Coordinates of C-alpha atoms in Angstrom, one line a residue:
X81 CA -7.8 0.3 -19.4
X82 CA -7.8 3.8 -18.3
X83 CA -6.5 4.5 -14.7
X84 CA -9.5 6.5 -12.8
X85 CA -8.9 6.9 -9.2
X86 CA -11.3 8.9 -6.6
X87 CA -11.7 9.5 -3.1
X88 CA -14.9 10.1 -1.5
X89 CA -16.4 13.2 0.1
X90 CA -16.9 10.8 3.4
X91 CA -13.6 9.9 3.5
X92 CA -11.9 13.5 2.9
X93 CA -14.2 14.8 5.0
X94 CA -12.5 11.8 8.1
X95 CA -9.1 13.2 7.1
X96 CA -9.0 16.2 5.1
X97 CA -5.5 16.1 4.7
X98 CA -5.1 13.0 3.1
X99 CA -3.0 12.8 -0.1
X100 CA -1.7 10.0 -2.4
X101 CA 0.3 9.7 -5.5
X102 CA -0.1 7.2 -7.9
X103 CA 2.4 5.2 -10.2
X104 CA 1.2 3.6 -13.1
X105 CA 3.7 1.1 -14.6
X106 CA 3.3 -0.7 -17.7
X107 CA 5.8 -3.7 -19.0
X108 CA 6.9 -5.1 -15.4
X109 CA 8.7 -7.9 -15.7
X110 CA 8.5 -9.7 -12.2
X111 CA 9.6 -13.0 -10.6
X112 CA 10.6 -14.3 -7.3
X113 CA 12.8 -12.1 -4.6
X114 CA 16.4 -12.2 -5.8
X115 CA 19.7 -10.5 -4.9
X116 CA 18.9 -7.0 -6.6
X117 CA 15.0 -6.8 -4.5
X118 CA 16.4 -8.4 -0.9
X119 CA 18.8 -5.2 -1.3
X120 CA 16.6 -3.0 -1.8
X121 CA 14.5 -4.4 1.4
X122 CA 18.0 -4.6 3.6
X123 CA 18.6 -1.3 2.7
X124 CA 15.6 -0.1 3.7
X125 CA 15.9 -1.2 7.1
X126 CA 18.9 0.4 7.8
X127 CA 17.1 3.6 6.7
X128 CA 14.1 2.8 8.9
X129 CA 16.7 2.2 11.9
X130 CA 18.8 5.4 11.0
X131 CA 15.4 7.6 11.5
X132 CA 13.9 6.0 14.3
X133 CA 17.2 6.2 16.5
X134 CA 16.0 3.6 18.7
X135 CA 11.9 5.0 18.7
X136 CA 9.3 2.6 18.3
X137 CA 7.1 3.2 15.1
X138 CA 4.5 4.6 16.7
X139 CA 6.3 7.5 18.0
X140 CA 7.1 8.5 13.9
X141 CA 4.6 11.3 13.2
X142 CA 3.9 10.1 10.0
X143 CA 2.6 7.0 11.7
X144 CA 0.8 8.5 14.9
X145 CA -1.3 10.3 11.9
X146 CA -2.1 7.6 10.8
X147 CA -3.1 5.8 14.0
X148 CA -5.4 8.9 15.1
X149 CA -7.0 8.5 11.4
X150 CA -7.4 4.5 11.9
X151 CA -8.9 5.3 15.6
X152 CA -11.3 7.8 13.5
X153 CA -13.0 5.8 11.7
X154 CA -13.3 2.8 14.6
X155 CA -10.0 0.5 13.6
X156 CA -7.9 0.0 16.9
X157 CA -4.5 0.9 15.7
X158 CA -2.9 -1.5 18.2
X159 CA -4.4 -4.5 16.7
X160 CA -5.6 -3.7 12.7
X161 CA -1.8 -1.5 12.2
X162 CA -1.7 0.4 8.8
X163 CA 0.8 -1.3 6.2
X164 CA 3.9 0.8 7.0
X165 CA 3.7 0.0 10.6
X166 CA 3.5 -3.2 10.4
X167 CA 6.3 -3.3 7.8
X168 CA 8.2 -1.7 9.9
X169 CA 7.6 -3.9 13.4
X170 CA 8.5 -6.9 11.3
X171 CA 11.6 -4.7 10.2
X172 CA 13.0 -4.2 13.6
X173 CA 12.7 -7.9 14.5
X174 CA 15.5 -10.8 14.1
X175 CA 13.0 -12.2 11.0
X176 CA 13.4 -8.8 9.0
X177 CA 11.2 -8.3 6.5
X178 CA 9.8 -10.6 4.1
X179 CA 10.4 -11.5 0.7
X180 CA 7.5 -12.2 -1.5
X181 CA 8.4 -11.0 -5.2
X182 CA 10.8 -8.8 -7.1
X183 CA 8.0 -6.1 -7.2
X184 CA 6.2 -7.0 -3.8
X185 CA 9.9 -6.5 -2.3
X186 CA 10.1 -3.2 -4.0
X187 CA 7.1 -1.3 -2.7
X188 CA 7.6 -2.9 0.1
X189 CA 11.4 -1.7 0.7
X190 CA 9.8 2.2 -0.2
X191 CA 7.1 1.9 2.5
X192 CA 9.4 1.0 5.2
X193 CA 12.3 3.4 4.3
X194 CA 10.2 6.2 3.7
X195 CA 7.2 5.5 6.5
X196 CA 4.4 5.9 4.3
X197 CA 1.7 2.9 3.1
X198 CA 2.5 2.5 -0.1
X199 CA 0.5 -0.8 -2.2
X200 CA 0.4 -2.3 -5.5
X201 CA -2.4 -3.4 -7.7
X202 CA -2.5 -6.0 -10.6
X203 CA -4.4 -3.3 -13.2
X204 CA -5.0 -6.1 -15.6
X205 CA -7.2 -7.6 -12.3
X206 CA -9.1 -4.1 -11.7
X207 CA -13.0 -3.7 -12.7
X208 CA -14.0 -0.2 -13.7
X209 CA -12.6 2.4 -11.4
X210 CA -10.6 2.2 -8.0
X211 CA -12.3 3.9 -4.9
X212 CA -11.3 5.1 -1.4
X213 CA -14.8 5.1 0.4
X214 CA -16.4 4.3 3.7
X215 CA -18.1 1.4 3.3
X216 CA -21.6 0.5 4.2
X217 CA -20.7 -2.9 5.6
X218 CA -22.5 -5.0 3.0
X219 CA -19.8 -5.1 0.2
X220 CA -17.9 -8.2 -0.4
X221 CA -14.0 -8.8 0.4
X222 CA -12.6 -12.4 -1.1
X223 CA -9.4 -13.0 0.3
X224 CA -8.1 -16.5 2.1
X225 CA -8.5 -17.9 5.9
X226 CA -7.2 -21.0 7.0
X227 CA -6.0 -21.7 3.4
X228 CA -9.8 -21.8 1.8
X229 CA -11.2 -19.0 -0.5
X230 CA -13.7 -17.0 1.3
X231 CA -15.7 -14.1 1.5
X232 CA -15.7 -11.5 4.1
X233 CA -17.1 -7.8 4.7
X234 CA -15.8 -4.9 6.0
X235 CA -17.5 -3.5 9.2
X236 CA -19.8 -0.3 8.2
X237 CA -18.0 3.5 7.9
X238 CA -14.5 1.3 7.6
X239 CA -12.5 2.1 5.0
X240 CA -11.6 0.6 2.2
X241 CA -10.2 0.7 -1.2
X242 CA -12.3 -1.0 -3.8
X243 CA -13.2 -1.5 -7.3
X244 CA -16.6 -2.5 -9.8
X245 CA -16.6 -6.1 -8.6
X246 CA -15.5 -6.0 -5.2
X247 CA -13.7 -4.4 -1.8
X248 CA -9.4 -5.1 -2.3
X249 CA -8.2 -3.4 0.5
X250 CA -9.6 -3.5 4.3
X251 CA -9.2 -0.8 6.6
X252 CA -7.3 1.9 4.3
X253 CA -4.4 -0.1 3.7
X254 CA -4.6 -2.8 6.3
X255 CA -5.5 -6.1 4.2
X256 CA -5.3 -6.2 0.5
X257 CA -7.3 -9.0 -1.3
X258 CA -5.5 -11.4 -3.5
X259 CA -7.8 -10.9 -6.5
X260 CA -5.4 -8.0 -7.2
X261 CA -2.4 -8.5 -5.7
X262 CA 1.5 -8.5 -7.4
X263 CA 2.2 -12.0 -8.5
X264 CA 4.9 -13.4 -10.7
X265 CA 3.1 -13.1 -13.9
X266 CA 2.2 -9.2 -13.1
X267 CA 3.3 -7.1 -16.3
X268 CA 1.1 -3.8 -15.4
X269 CA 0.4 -2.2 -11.9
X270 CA -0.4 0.8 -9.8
X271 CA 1.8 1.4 -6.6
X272 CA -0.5 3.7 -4.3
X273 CA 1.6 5.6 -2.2
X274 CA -0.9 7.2 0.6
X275 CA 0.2 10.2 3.0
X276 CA -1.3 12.1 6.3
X277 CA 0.0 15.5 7.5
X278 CA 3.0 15.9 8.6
X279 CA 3.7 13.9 5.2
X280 CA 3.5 16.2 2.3
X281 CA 3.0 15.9 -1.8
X282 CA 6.4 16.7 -2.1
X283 CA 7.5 13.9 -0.1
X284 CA 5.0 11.2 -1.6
X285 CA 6.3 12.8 -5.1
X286 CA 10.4 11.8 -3.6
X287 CA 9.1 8.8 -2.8
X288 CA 7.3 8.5 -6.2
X289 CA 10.4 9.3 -8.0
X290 CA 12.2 6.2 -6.0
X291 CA 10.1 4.1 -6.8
X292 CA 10.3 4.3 -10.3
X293 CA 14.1 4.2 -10.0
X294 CA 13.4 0.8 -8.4
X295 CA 11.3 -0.2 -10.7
X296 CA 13.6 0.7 -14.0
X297 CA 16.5 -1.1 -12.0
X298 CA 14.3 -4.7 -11.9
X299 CA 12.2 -3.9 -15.1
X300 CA 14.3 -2.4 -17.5
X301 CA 12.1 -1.0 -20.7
X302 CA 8.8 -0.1 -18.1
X303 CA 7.0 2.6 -18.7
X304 CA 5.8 5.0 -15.7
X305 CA 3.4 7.7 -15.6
X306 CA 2.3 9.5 -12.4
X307 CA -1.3 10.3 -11.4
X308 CA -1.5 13.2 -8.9
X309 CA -4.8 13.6 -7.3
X310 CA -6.9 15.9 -9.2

């Protein structure tokens, strides 16, 4: 399939400077956490510990931006926290972070180092197009409660990322869906790596260019192309 990615008016028009960077990687070869990813993710503590010098999350301006944004469009940022801050909370406790998969770990271990949201997709699992809109409240959001499939919907002007069939992320970058998620038999993804001023596309494209040095350390032979907004 051909990656499209847009961002609605709405939305840019909630946080007009909002940028994102996408990596498209083709011939993954994932499988459960291992020496080489829990590395990567203890690593990437120590990074988040060595620029917080003893701050709480919240007081990173990359993630007060993203707070203000999350407060914008109704989400209280105490209680529905963006992915990189809650990454980072469970980063700072005596749990540490979690390990879910080789490439789970690795996006994972980016978002926390570097303070920025950062997801992956399954793009065999994506339907037409991915969107970042505000949503009108009726769209439909399978994901798992109480360890039963079911079917939720965001609230109306939340947003979310979503495709042809269905929502796959809540609140921005709050709740991904599992339709699309990274599992062990993932072999092509996009990472989304998502950014609000003070962050900037040079940054994200840093960030960017880690990641794919992550991803040709696990996946040796994958092939990476970058999608900058257009």
């Amino acid at each position: 399939m051909t990656l499209t990615i847009t961002i609605s008016d709405e939305v840019r028009s909630l946080a007009p400077g909002f940028t994102h960077l996408a990596v498209e990687a083709r011939g993954l070869v994932n499988g459960p956490s291992d020496r080489t990813s829990s590395a990567l993710l203890d690593d990437a503590a120590r990074r988040l510990a060595e620029r917080l010098g003893g701050r709480a999350p919240h007081e990173d301006p990359h993630v007060a931006a993203w707070r203000e944004t999350y407060a914008a469009f109704g989400a209280k940022p105490s209680r529905t926290r963006n992915s990189a801050e809650a990454l980072a909370r469970r980063a700072l406790t005596d749990a540490g972070l979690p390990r879910i998969n080789r490439l789970v770990d690795a996006y994972n271990a980016l978002s926390v180092a570097r303070l920025i949201p950062v997801g992956g997709e399954d793009t065999d699992r994506i339907r037409g197009a991915m969107r970042l809109v505000r949503a009108t409240g009726l769209e439909r959001f399978p994901t798992v409660a109480g360890g039963e499939d079911v079917v939720d919907h965001p609230e109306a002007g939340e947003v979310v990322w979503c495709d042809d069939e269905a929502v796959t992320c809540r609140r921005w970058n709050w709740r991904q869906g599992a339709r699309t998620r990274l599992t062990e038999e993932t072999v092509n993804a996009v990472f989304l790596l998502e950014g609000l001023a003070p962050a900037t596309s040079s940054e994200l494209r840093a960030a960017a260019d880690e990641l794919v040095e992550s991803l040709e350390k696990l996946s040796p032979g994958v092939r990476t192309t970058l999608h900058a907004p257009s």
